[in-house]
mmCIF file with all atom_site columns, C-alpha atoms in Angstrom:
data_model
loop_
_atom_site.group_PDB
_atom_site.id
_atom_site.type_symbol
_atom_site.label_atom_id
_atom_site.label_alt_id
_atom_site.label_comp_id
_atom_site.label_asym_id
_atom_site.label_entity_id
_atom_site.label_seq_id
_atom_site.pdbx_PDB_ins_code
_atom_site.Cartn_x
_atom_site.Cartn_y
_atom_site.Cartn_z
_atom_site.occupancy
_atom_site.B_iso_or_equiv
_atom_site.pdbx_formal_charge
_atom_site.auth_seq_id
_atom_site.auth_comp_id
_atom_site.auth_asym_id
_atom_site.auth_atom_id
_atom_site.pdbx_PDB_model_num
ATOM 1   C CA . ASP J 1 1   ? 72.573 52.903 51.328 1.00 33.00 ? 1   ASP J CA 1
ATOM 2   C CA . TRP J 1 2   ? 72.567 51.945 54.936 1.00 33.00 ? 2   TRP J CA 1
ATOM 3   C CA . ASP J 1 3   ? 68.908 51.936 57.434 1.00 34.00 ? 3   ASP J CA 1
ATOM 4   C CA . CYS J 1 4   ? 69.386 53.723 60.876 1.00 35.00 ? 4   CYS J CA 1
ATOM 5   C CA . GLY J 1 5   ? 66.637 52.302 62.165 1.00 36.00 ? 5   GLY J CA 1
ATOM 6   C CA . TRP J 1 6   ? 64.207 52.796 65.637 1.00 37.00 ? 6   TRP J CA 1
ATOM 7   C CA . GLN J 1 7   ? 67.095 51.540 68.487 1.00 39.00 ? 7   GLN J CA 1
ATOM 8   C CA . ASN J 1 8   ? 64.470 49.535 71.211 1.00 41.00 ? 8   ASN J CA 1
ATOM 9   C CA . GLY J 1 9   ? 65.219 48.059 74.335 1.00 44.00 ? 9   GLY J CA 1
ATOM 10  C CA . SER J 1 10  ? 68.378 48.542 75.839 1.00 43.00 ? 10  SER J CA 1
ATOM 11  C CA . TYR J 1 11  ? 70.266 51.490 75.318 1.00 38.00 ? 11  TYR J CA 1
ATOM 12  C CA . THR J 1 12  ? 70.846 53.404 77.985 1.00 45.00 ? 12  THR J CA 1
ATOM 13  C CA . GLU J 1 13  ? 71.690 57.138 78.824 1.00 48.00 ? 13  GLU J CA 1
ATOM 14  C CA . ALA J 1 14  ? 75.190 56.472 80.090 1.00 48.00 ? 14  ALA J CA 1
ATOM 15  C CA . ASP J 1 15  ? 75.888 54.747 76.357 1.00 43.00 ? 15  ASP J CA 1
ATOM 16  C CA . LEU J 1 16  ? 74.751 58.109 74.645 1.00 43.00 ? 16  LEU J CA 1
ATOM 17  C CA . GLU J 1 17  ? 77.007 59.870 77.112 1.00 46.00 ? 17  GLU J CA 1
ATOM 18  C CA . ALA J 1 18  ? 79.937 57.427 76.032 1.00 43.00 ? 18  ALA J CA 1
ATOM 19  C CA . ASP J 1 19  ? 78.323 58.152 72.104 1.00 40.00 ? 19  ASP J CA 1
ATOM 20  C CA . LEU J 1 20  ? 78.268 61.723 72.435 1.00 41.00 ? 20  LEU J CA 1
ATOM 21  C CA . ALA J 1 21  ? 81.561 62.013 74.388 1.00 41.00 ? 21  ALA J CA 1
ATOM 22  C CA . LEU J 1 22  ? 83.257 59.916 70.671 1.00 40.00 ? 22  LEU J CA 1
ATOM 23  C CA . MET J 1 23  ? 81.011 62.565 68.694 1.00 40.00 ? 23  MET J CA 1
ATOM 24  C CA . GLN J 1 24  ? 82.376 65.808 66.306 1.00 44.00 ? 24  GLN J CA 1
ATOM 25  C CA . ALA J 1 25  ? 80.714 68.862 64.429 1.00 50.00 ? 25  ALA J CA 1
ATOM 26  C CA . ASN J 1 26  ? 82.702 69.350 61.453 1.00 51.00 ? 26  ASN J CA 1
ATOM 27  C CA . PHE J 1 27  ? 82.697 73.059 60.003 1.00 52.00 ? 27  PHE J CA 1
ATOM 28  C CA . SER J 1 28  ? 83.731 73.430 57.007 1.00 52.00 ? 28  SER J CA 1
ATOM 29  C CA . ASP J 1 29  ? 84.482 76.343 54.905 1.00 43.00 ? 29  ASP J CA 1
ATOM 30  C CA . PHE J 1 30  ? 84.141 77.049 51.141 1.00 39.00 ? 30  PHE J CA 1
ATOM 31  C CA . LEU J 1 31  ? 85.278 79.688 49.020 1.00 35.00 ? 31  LEU J CA 1
ATOM 32  C CA . PHE J 1 32  ? 82.388 77.961 46.932 1.00 34.00 ? 32  PHE J CA 1
ATOM 33  C CA . ARG J 1 33  ? 80.676 74.689 47.569 1.00 33.00 ? 33  ARG J CA 1
ATOM 34  C CA . HIS J 1 34  ? 80.953 72.689 44.431 1.00 32.00 ? 34  HIS J CA 1
ATOM 35  C CA . PHE J 1 35  ? 80.279 69.362 44.671 1.00 32.00 ? 35  PHE J CA 1
ATOM 36  C CA . ARG J 1 36  ? 84.204 68.406 43.940 1.00 36.00 ? 36  ARG J CA 1
ATOM 37  C CA . LEU J 1 37  ? 85.733 70.796 46.540 1.00 37.00 ? 37  LEU J CA 1
ATOM 38  C CA . MET J 1 38  ? 85.518 68.587 48.943 1.00 47.00 ? 38  MET J CA 1
ATOM 39  C CA . ARG J 1 39  ? 82.914 65.164 48.836 1.00 63.00 ? 39  ARG J CA 1
ATOM 40  C CA . PRO J 1 40  ? 80.932 65.063 52.194 1.00 71.00 ? 40  PRO J CA 1
ATOM 41  C CA . ASP J 1 41  ? 78.867 62.315 51.300 1.00 72.00 ? 41  ASP J CA 1
ATOM 42  C CA . ALA J 1 42  ? 82.045 60.431 50.649 1.00 76.00 ? 42  ALA J CA 1
ATOM 43  C CA . SER J 1 43  ? 83.353 60.590 53.926 1.00 78.00 ? 43  SER J CA 1
ATOM 44  C CA . GLU J 1 44  ? 79.351 59.924 55.109 1.00 78.00 ? 44  GLU J CA 1
ATOM 45  C CA . ARG J 1 45  ? 79.499 56.756 53.747 1.00 79.00 ? 45  ARG J CA 1
ATOM 46  C CA . GLU J 1 46  ? 82.950 55.859 54.764 1.00 78.00 ? 46  GLU J CA 1
ATOM 47  C CA . LEU J 1 47  ? 82.360 56.611 58.562 1.00 77.00 ? 47  LEU J CA 1
ATOM 48  C CA . ALA J 1 48  ? 79.005 54.630 58.049 1.00 78.00 ? 48  ALA J CA 1
ATOM 49  C CA . LYS J 1 49  ? 80.902 51.762 56.644 1.00 84.00 ? 49  LYS J CA 1
ATOM 50  C CA . ARG J 1 50  ? 82.637 52.217 59.746 1.00 80.00 ? 50  ARG J CA 1
ATOM 51  C CA . GLY J 1 51  ? 79.788 51.935 61.566 1.00 83.00 ? 51  GLY J CA 1
ATOM 52  C CA . ILE J 1 52  ? 79.296 56.196 62.495 1.00 80.00 ? 52  ILE J CA 1
ATOM 53  C CA . LEU J 1 53  ? 76.275 57.421 62.158 1.00 84.00 ? 53  LEU J CA 1
ATOM 54  C CA . CYS J 1 54  ? 76.383 61.307 60.175 1.00 84.00 ? 54  CYS J CA 1
ATOM 55  C CA . ARG J 1 55  ? 74.950 63.318 58.290 1.00 85.00 ? 55  ARG J CA 1
ATOM 56  C CA . ILE J 1 56  ? 75.446 66.337 56.122 1.00 83.00 ? 56  ILE J CA 1
ATOM 57  C CA . LEU J 1 57  ? 74.022 70.028 56.272 1.00 86.00 ? 57  LEU J CA 1
ATOM 58  C CA . ASP J 1 58  ? 74.403 71.170 53.008 1.00 83.00 ? 58  ASP J CA 1
ATOM 59  C CA . GLY J 1 59  ? 74.316 75.341 51.783 1.00 83.00 ? 59  GLY J CA 1
ATOM 60  C CA . ASP J 1 60  ? 72.321 74.991 48.978 1.00 82.00 ? 60  ASP J CA 1
ATOM 61  C CA . ASN J 1 61  ? 70.303 72.055 50.722 1.00 85.00 ? 61  ASN J CA 1
ATOM 62  C CA . ILE J 1 62  ? 69.130 74.607 54.237 1.00 89.00 ? 62  ILE J CA 1
ATOM 63  C CA . ARG J 1 63  ? 68.952 77.908 51.756 1.00 88.00 ? 63  ARG J CA 1
ATOM 64  C CA . ALA J 1 64  ? 66.105 76.281 50.142 1.00 89.00 ? 64  ALA J CA 1
ATOM 65  C CA . GLY J 1 65  ? 64.816 75.238 53.166 1.00 92.00 ? 65  GLY J CA 1
ATOM 66  C CA . ILE J 1 66  ? 64.404 76.153 56.453 1.00 92.00 ? 66  ILE J CA 1
ATOM 67  C CA . ASN J 1 67  ? 66.797 79.586 55.583 1.00 92.00 ? 67  ASN J CA 1
ATOM 68  C CA . SER J 1 68  ? 65.202 80.723 52.386 1.00 93.00 ? 68  SER J CA 1
ATOM 69  C CA . ASN J 1 69  ? 64.028 83.748 53.592 1.00 95.00 ? 69  ASN J CA 1
ATOM 70  C CA . LEU J 1 70  ? 67.259 84.690 54.115 1.00 92.00 ? 70  LEU J CA 1
ATOM 71  C CA . GLY J 1 71  ? 70.066 86.674 51.258 1.00 88.00 ? 71  GLY J CA 1
ATOM 72  C CA . PHE J 1 72  ? 73.321 87.024 51.327 1.00 83.00 ? 72  PHE J CA 1
ATOM 73  C CA . SER J 1 73  ? 73.800 90.350 53.872 1.00 85.00 ? 73  SER J CA 1
ATOM 74  C CA . GLN J 1 74  ? 76.125 90.757 55.861 1.00 86.00 ? 74  GLN J CA 1
ATOM 75  C CA . GLU J 1 75  ? 73.427 90.070 58.649 1.00 93.00 ? 75  GLU J CA 1
ATOM 76  C CA . ASP J 1 76  ? 71.628 87.404 56.569 1.00 92.00 ? 76  ASP J CA 1
ATOM 77  C CA . ARG J 1 77  ? 74.788 85.461 56.781 1.00 89.00 ? 77  ARG J CA 1
ATOM 78  C CA . ARG J 1 78  ? 75.148 85.228 60.433 1.00 93.00 ? 78  ARG J CA 1
ATOM 79  C CA . GLU J 1 79  ? 71.462 84.632 60.839 1.00 96.00 ? 79  GLU J CA 1
ATOM 80  C CA . ASN J 1 80  ? 72.504 81.754 58.155 1.00 93.00 ? 80  ASN J CA 1
ATOM 81  C CA . ILE J 1 81  ? 75.378 80.452 60.084 1.00 92.00 ? 81  ILE J CA 1
ATOM 82  C CA . ARG J 1 82  ? 73.891 80.681 64.114 1.00 95.00 ? 82  ARG J CA 1
ATOM 83  C CA . ARG J 1 83  ? 70.371 79.041 62.381 1.00 96.00 ? 83  ARG J CA 1
ATOM 84  C CA . ILE J 1 84  ? 72.873 75.816 60.763 1.00 92.00 ? 84  ILE J CA 1
ATOM 85  C CA . ALA J 1 85  ? 75.169 75.784 64.403 1.00 93.00 ? 85  ALA J CA 1
ATOM 86  C CA . GLU J 1 86  ? 72.049 75.577 66.455 1.00 94.00 ? 86  GLU J CA 1
ATOM 87  C CA . ILE J 1 87  ? 70.362 72.553 63.781 1.00 93.00 ? 87  ILE J CA 1
ATOM 88  C CA . GLY J 1 88  ? 73.729 71.675 63.604 1.00 91.00 ? 88  GLY J CA 1
ATOM 89  C CA . LYS J 1 89  ? 74.211 71.582 67.750 1.00 93.00 ? 89  LYS J CA 1
ATOM 90  C CA . LEU J 1 90  ? 70.821 69.232 67.809 1.00 92.00 ? 90  LEU J CA 1
ATOM 91  C CA . PHE J 1 91  ? 72.590 66.522 65.405 1.00 90.00 ? 91  PHE J CA 1
ATOM 92  C CA . VAL J 1 92  ? 75.655 66.368 67.491 1.00 90.00 ? 92  VAL J CA 1
ATOM 93  C CA . GLU J 1 93  ? 73.317 66.242 70.666 1.00 90.00 ? 93  GLU J CA 1
ATOM 94  C CA . THR J 1 94  ? 71.873 62.744 69.779 1.00 89.00 ? 94  THR J CA 1
ATOM 95  C CA . GLY J 1 95  ? 75.647 61.408 68.925 1.00 87.00 ? 95  GLY J CA 1
ATOM 96  C CA . ILE J 1 96  ? 75.246 62.408 65.308 1.00 87.00 ? 96  ILE J CA 1
ATOM 97  C CA . VAL J 1 97  ? 78.158 63.289 63.966 1.00 86.00 ? 97  VAL J CA 1
ATOM 98  C CA . THR J 1 98  ? 78.173 66.348 61.751 1.00 86.00 ? 98  THR J CA 1
ATOM 99  C CA . ILE J 1 99  ? 79.635 67.198 58.869 1.00 85.00 ? 99  ILE J CA 1
ATOM 100 C CA . ALA J 1 100 ? 77.978 71.318 57.641 1.00 87.00 ? 100 ALA J CA 1
ATOM 101 C CA . CYS J 1 101 ? 79.178 72.277 53.428 1.00 84.00 ? 101 CYS J CA 1
ATOM 102 C CA . PHE J 1 102 ? 78.139 76.085 54.113 1.00 84.00 ? 102 PHE J CA 1
ATOM 103 C CA . VAL J 1 103 ? 80.096 79.421 53.247 1.00 82.00 ? 103 VAL J CA 1
ATOM 104 C CA . SER J 1 104 ? 81.037 80.962 56.244 1.00 85.00 ? 104 SER J CA 1
ATOM 105 C CA . PRO J 1 105 ? 83.467 83.400 55.106 1.00 86.00 ? 105 PRO J CA 1
ATOM 106 C CA . THR J 1 106 ? 84.730 85.365 58.097 1.00 89.00 ? 106 THR J CA 1
ATOM 107 C CA . ASN J 1 107 ? 86.909 84.291 61.409 1.00 91.00 ? 107 ASN J CA 1
ATOM 108 C CA . GLU J 1 108 ? 84.157 85.798 63.553 1.00 93.00 ? 108 GLU J CA 1
ATOM 109 C CA . LEU J 1 109 ? 80.798 84.016 62.180 1.00 92.00 ? 109 LEU J CA 1
ATOM 110 C CA . ARG J 1 110 ? 83.240 80.656 63.119 1.00 91.00 ? 110 ARG J CA 1
ATOM 111 C CA . GLN J 1 111 ? 83.515 81.307 66.082 1.00 93.00 ? 111 GLN J CA 1
ATOM 112 C CA . MET J 1 112 ? 80.273 82.368 66.632 1.00 94.00 ? 112 MET J CA 1
ATOM 113 C CA . ALA J 1 113 ? 79.118 78.083 65.554 1.00 92.00 ? 113 ALA J CA 1
ATOM 114 C CA . ARG J 1 114 ? 82.424 77.599 67.528 1.00 92.00 ? 114 ARG J CA 1
ATOM 115 C CA . GLU J 1 115 ? 80.370 78.540 70.484 1.00 94.00 ? 115 GLU J CA 1
ATOM 116 C CA . ILE J 1 116 ? 77.004 77.203 70.077 1.00 94.00 ? 116 ILE J CA 1
ATOM 117 C CA . ILE J 1 117 ? 78.089 73.889 69.555 1.00 92.00 ? 117 ILE J CA 1
ATOM 118 C CA . GLY J 1 118 ? 80.920 73.819 72.057 1.00 91.00 ? 118 GLY J CA 1
ATOM 119 C CA . ALA J 1 119 ? 84.428 73.914 71.613 1.00 88.00 ? 119 ALA J CA 1
ATOM 120 C CA . LYS J 1 120 ? 84.620 70.319 72.612 1.00 88.00 ? 120 LYS J CA 1
ATOM 121 C CA . ASP J 1 121 ? 82.735 69.531 69.328 1.00 89.00 ? 121 ASP J CA 1
ATOM 122 C CA . PHE J 1 122 ? 83.368 71.804 67.103 1.00 89.00 ? 122 PHE J CA 1
ATOM 123 C CA . ARG J 1 123 ? 86.648 70.894 64.120 1.00 89.00 ? 123 ARG J CA 1
ATOM 124 C CA . GLU J 1 124 ? 86.811 72.727 62.109 1.00 88.00 ? 124 GLU J CA 1
ATOM 125 C CA . VAL J 1 125 ? 88.179 72.128 58.225 1.00 87.00 ? 125 VAL J CA 1
ATOM 126 C CA . TYR J 1 126 ? 89.369 74.802 55.938 1.00 87.00 ? 126 TYR J CA 1
ATOM 127 C CA . ILE J 1 127 ? 89.180 73.312 51.796 1.00 83.00 ? 127 ILE J CA 1
ATOM 128 C CA . ALA J 1 128 ? 91.997 75.738 51.272 1.00 83.00 ? 128 ALA J CA 1
ATOM 129 C CA . THR J 1 129 ? 91.675 75.151 47.158 1.00 81.00 ? 129 THR J CA 1
ATOM 130 C CA . PRO J 1 130 ? 93.025 78.283 45.283 1.00 83.00 ? 130 PRO J CA 1
ATOM 131 C CA . LEU J 1 131 ? 90.429 80.558 44.077 1.00 84.00 ? 131 LEU J CA 1
ATOM 132 C CA . GLU J 1 132 ? 91.797 80.437 40.787 1.00 86.00 ? 132 GLU J CA 1
ATOM 133 C CA . GLU J 1 133 ? 90.680 76.414 40.926 1.00 84.00 ? 133 GLU J CA 1
ATOM 134 C CA . CYS J 1 134 ? 87.635 77.262 42.195 1.00 82.00 ? 134 CYS J CA 1
ATOM 135 C CA . GLU J 1 135 ? 86.698 79.160 39.464 1.00 85.00 ? 135 GLU J CA 1
ATOM 136 C CA . ARG J 1 136 ? 88.260 76.807 36.810 1.00 86.00 ? 136 ARG J CA 1
ATOM 137 C CA . ARG J 1 137 ? 85.789 73.968 38.376 1.00 82.00 ? 137 ARG J CA 1
ATOM 138 C CA . ASP J 1 138 ? 82.978 76.080 38.748 1.00 82.00 ? 138 ASP J CA 1
ATOM 139 C CA . VAL J 1 139 ? 79.453 74.726 36.151 1.00 81.00 ? 139 VAL J CA 1
ATOM 140 C CA . LYS J 1 140 ? 77.316 76.688 37.715 1.00 82.00 ? 140 LYS J CA 1
ATOM 141 C CA . GLY J 1 141 ? 78.894 80.106 36.112 1.00 86.00 ? 141 GLY J CA 1
ATOM 142 C CA . LEU J 1 142 ? 78.496 81.833 39.105 1.00 85.00 ? 142 LEU J CA 1
ATOM 143 C CA . TYR J 1 143 ? 81.937 82.860 39.389 1.00 87.00 ? 143 TYR J CA 1
ATOM 144 C CA . ALA J 1 144 ? 82.076 84.527 36.235 1.00 91.00 ? 144 ALA J CA 1
ATOM 145 C CA . ARG J 1 145 ? 78.260 86.368 36.968 1.00 91.00 ? 145 ARG J CA 1
ATOM 146 C CA . ALA J 1 146 ? 80.239 87.663 40.163 1.00 89.00 ? 146 ALA J CA 1
ATOM 147 C CA . ARG J 1 147 ? 83.326 88.924 38.309 1.00 92.00 ? 147 ARG J CA 1
ATOM 148 C CA . ARG J 1 148 ? 80.701 90.782 35.875 1.00 94.00 ? 148 ARG J CA 1
ATOM 149 C CA . GLY J 1 149 ? 79.358 92.753 38.663 1.00 92.00 ? 149 GLY J CA 1
ATOM 150 C CA . GLU J 1 150 ? 75.998 90.306 38.021 1.00 91.00 ? 150 GLU J CA 1
ATOM 151 C CA . VAL J 1 151 ? 76.261 89.040 41.832 1.00 84.00 ? 151 VAL J CA 1
ATOM 152 C CA . LYS J 1 152 ? 75.810 90.538 44.282 1.00 84.00 ? 152 LYS J CA 1
ATOM 153 C CA . ASP J 1 153 ? 77.859 89.648 48.068 1.00 82.00 ? 153 ASP J CA 1
ATOM 154 C CA . PHE J 1 154 ? 80.112 87.172 46.248 1.00 84.00 ? 154 PHE J CA 1
ATOM 155 C CA . THR J 1 155 ? 82.693 85.354 49.165 1.00 83.00 ? 155 THR J CA 1
ATOM 156 C CA . GLY J 1 156 ? 86.168 85.375 47.182 1.00 83.00 ? 156 GLY J CA 1
ATOM 157 C CA . ILE J 1 157 ? 84.809 88.486 44.651 1.00 87.00 ? 157 ILE J CA 1
ATOM 158 C CA . SER J 1 158 ? 82.873 91.058 45.497 1.00 86.00 ? 158 SER J CA 1
ATOM 159 C CA . ALA J 1 159 ? 82.856 90.502 49.492 1.00 83.00 ? 159 ALA J CA 1
ATOM 160 C CA . PRO J 1 160 ? 85.616 89.620 51.634 1.00 83.00 ? 160 PRO J CA 1
ATOM 161 C CA . PHE J 1 161 ? 86.927 85.507 52.927 1.00 86.00 ? 161 PHE J CA 1
ATOM 162 C CA . GLU J 1 162 ? 89.186 85.451 56.008 1.00 88.00 ? 162 GLU J CA 1
ATOM 163 C CA . ALA J 1 163 ? 91.102 82.040 56.126 1.00 88.00 ? 163 ALA J CA 1
ATOM 164 C CA . PRO J 1 164 ? 91.107 80.225 58.906 1.00 88.00 ? 164 PRO J CA 1
ATOM 165 C CA . GLY J 1 165 ? 93.573 81.207 61.379 1.00 88.00 ? 165 GLY J CA 1
ATOM 166 C CA . HIS J 1 166 ? 94.441 77.865 63.032 1.00 90.00 ? 166 HIS J CA 1
ATOM 167 C CA . PRO J 1 167 ? 91.870 74.927 61.172 1.00 89.00 ? 167 PRO J CA 1
ATOM 168 C CA . ASP J 1 168 ? 91.638 71.562 62.109 1.00 89.00 ? 168 ASP J CA 1
ATOM 169 C CA . LEU J 1 169 ? 92.181 70.122 59.287 1.00 88.00 ? 169 LEU J CA 1
ATOM 170 C CA . SER J 1 170 ? 92.738 72.287 56.136 1.00 88.00 ? 170 SER J CA 1
ATOM 171 C CA . LEU J 1 171 ? 92.318 70.282 52.369 1.00 85.00 ? 171 LEU J CA 1
ATOM 172 C CA . ASP J 1 172 ? 93.950 72.004 49.485 1.00 85.00 ? 172 ASP J CA 1
ATOM 173 C CA . THR J 1 173 ? 91.632 69.607 47.042 1.00 80.00 ? 173 THR J CA 1
ATOM 174 C CA . SER J 1 174 ? 93.776 71.339 44.098 1.00 83.00 ? 174 SER J CA 1
ATOM 175 C CA . ARG J 1 175 ? 96.418 68.658 45.379 1.00 88.00 ? 175 ARG J CA 1
ATOM 176 C CA . MET J 1 176 ? 95.095 66.202 47.209 1.00 83.00 ? 176 MET J CA 1
ATOM 177 C CA . THR J 1 177 ? 92.737 62.726 45.358 1.00 83.00 ? 177 THR J CA 1
ATOM 178 C CA . LEU J 1 178 ? 89.329 62.124 47.176 1.00 80.00 ? 178 LEU J CA 1
ATOM 179 C CA . LYS J 1 179 ? 90.043 58.725 48.856 1.00 84.00 ? 179 LYS J CA 1
ATOM 180 C CA . GLU J 1 180 ? 93.080 61.552 50.932 1.00 87.00 ? 180 GLU J CA 1
ATOM 181 C CA . GLU J 1 181 ? 90.107 63.482 51.404 1.00 83.00 ? 181 GLU J CA 1
ATOM 182 C CA . VAL J 1 182 ? 88.261 61.511 53.408 1.00 81.00 ? 182 VAL J CA 1
ATOM 183 C CA . GLU J 1 183 ? 91.235 59.802 54.905 1.00 86.00 ? 183 GLU J CA 1
ATOM 184 C CA . ALA J 1 184 ? 92.001 63.164 56.106 1.00 87.00 ? 184 ALA J CA 1
ATOM 185 C CA . VAL J 1 185 ? 87.704 64.347 57.667 1.00 82.00 ? 185 VAL J CA 1
ATOM 186 C CA . VAL J 1 186 ? 87.631 60.329 58.769 1.00 81.00 ? 186 VAL J CA 1
ATOM 187 C CA . LYS J 1 187 ? 90.426 60.483 60.978 1.00 85.00 ? 187 LYS J CA 1
ATOM 188 C CA . LEU J 1 188 ? 89.253 64.133 62.927 1.00 81.00 ? 188 LEU J CA 1
ATOM 189 C CA . CYS J 1 189 ? 86.632 62.327 63.393 1.00 79.00 ? 189 CYS J CA 1
ATOM 190 C CA . LEU J 1 190 ? 87.556 58.922 64.763 1.00 78.00 ? 190 LEU J CA 1
#
């Protein structure tokens, strides 16, 4: 763990602008965010070791809090991503590398996030893990429930998913080690 603490003293607006020039937002597309599909916490720790302030915006946490009033209709998914992008933009503007881990199933939603955050700060990471592997790793049983019709509007099963055309990074976690995944994400952020 590391302490970001309060910084007093000689940090100027020019310093902030220089730091912001180095910062990026990463917007990850997940068929389903399972703990092992990509370990954003491992990327966060590696960036911290290098002295880079990084935070994760996690879909489950955001939906349990600020977006707890949203469901999974098209309108609610759009609003979910809009709010996340606005929060991510605030983080990036203060110099925090932000890894956003959310289901963003359409190119339209990803483009909206890119426009909100700003193209120079937005990096799209596509978790290109095959659906079968996502189902195999599903410890919550959500895919099985969706296949039985018990979960409505489940991305990849009963709701569409559009693979991004030109992501900045594509990771197939069924073929990569955790170390390889982290190295690729860190390289993208540097």
